[in-house]
């Protein structure tokens, strides 16, 4: 199933999130690590501290495993909306933001 996701970032955890996304920790997670990394590369900052992205998930509850293993450590107020198709999300690249945070 395809979901549009919206969440608030936890600022003080973004450097650690970036490391987990780039050092293989998340990528090697089964069964959804590749999708999480791909989703974060597509994610957009759409407002102060808010990111939005699309993600494919087959959990009984939307993003259940992703939340338990990754997202709930770095994001809050996560909301999902079932969609028929992906549309363009306006905003700045979340991935570029993460890279800037990890460089500081």
XYZ file of C-alpha atoms in Angstrom:
104
model
C 0.000 0.000 0.000
C 1.127 3.525 -0.704
C 1.061 6.168 2.022
C 1.722 9.864 2.193
C 3.493 10.464 5.481
C 3.947 13.626 7.527
C 6.053 13.907 10.677
C 7.873 16.352 12.913
C 11.617 15.894 13.252
C 13.350 15.696 16.626
C 16.117 18.235 15.966
C 18.625 16.952 18.496
C 18.502 13.452 16.962
C 19.035 14.386 13.298
C 22.804 13.862 13.319
C 22.318 10.342 14.674
C 19.519 9.726 12.164
C 21.803 10.767 9.312
C 24.513 8.396 10.526
C 22.048 5.481 10.757
C 20.770 6.217 7.244
C 24.235 6.451 5.696
C 26.329 3.847 7.535
C 24.249 0.821 6.516
C 22.399 0.453 9.828
C 18.988 1.205 8.305
C 19.787 0.005 4.774
C 20.572 -3.507 6.000
C 17.409 -3.753 8.093
C 15.009 -6.386 6.813
C 12.504 -6.252 5.297
C 12.142 -2.482 4.907
C 15.566 -0.843 5.205
C 15.951 -0.020 1.525
C 12.483 1.536 1.399
C 13.176 3.660 4.490
C 16.434 5.015 3.038
C 14.816 5.640 -0.360
C 11.884 7.388 1.307
C 14.162 9.670 3.322
C 16.082 10.561 0.151
C 12.752 11.633 -1.427
C 11.388 13.356 1.710
C 10.846 17.110 1.717
C 10.937 19.696 4.465
C 7.544 21.338 4.041
C 7.520 23.620 7.070
C 9.539 24.359 10.182
C 10.521 20.941 11.502
C 8.008 19.106 9.280
C 8.857 16.485 6.666
C 6.606 14.737 4.180
C 7.207 11.758 1.935
C 5.598 8.771 0.264
C 6.307 5.244 1.384
C 5.197 1.786 0.358
C 4.281 -0.410 3.313
C 2.467 -3.713 3.778
C 2.258 -3.753 7.592
C -1.194 -4.384 9.128
C -0.929 -0.893 10.669
C 0.687 1.742 8.420
C 4.475 1.872 8.916
C 4.224 -0.270 12.047
C 7.614 -1.961 11.663
C 9.295 1.185 10.333
C 8.088 3.139 13.346
C 9.149 0.508 15.874
C 12.627 0.104 14.416
C 13.521 3.577 13.097
C 11.043 6.426 12.817
C 9.853 6.697 16.424
C 13.472 7.296 17.501
C 13.848 10.376 15.283
C 10.344 11.654 14.450
C 7.156 12.577 16.314
C 3.545 13.277 15.375
C 3.746 10.809 12.476
C 0.585 10.771 10.353
C -0.189 8.504 7.401
C -2.714 8.849 4.611
C -3.477 6.016 2.205
C -3.136 7.279 -1.384
C -3.729 5.871 -4.850
C -0.643 7.476 -6.343
C 2.318 9.654 -5.492
C 2.191 13.330 -6.296
C 4.883 15.989 -6.160
C 5.658 17.346 -2.701
C 6.913 20.940 -2.612
C 9.751 21.685 -0.243
C 13.451 21.484 0.423
C 15.337 18.195 0.343
C 15.321 16.495 3.742
C 18.405 14.496 2.729
C 20.367 17.696 2.021
C 19.238 19.032 5.407
C 20.484 15.853 7.114
C 23.857 16.146 5.405
C 24.200 19.760 6.576
C 23.270 18.802 10.149
C 25.780 15.958 10.217
C 28.541 18.265 8.915
C 28.031 20.756 11.746
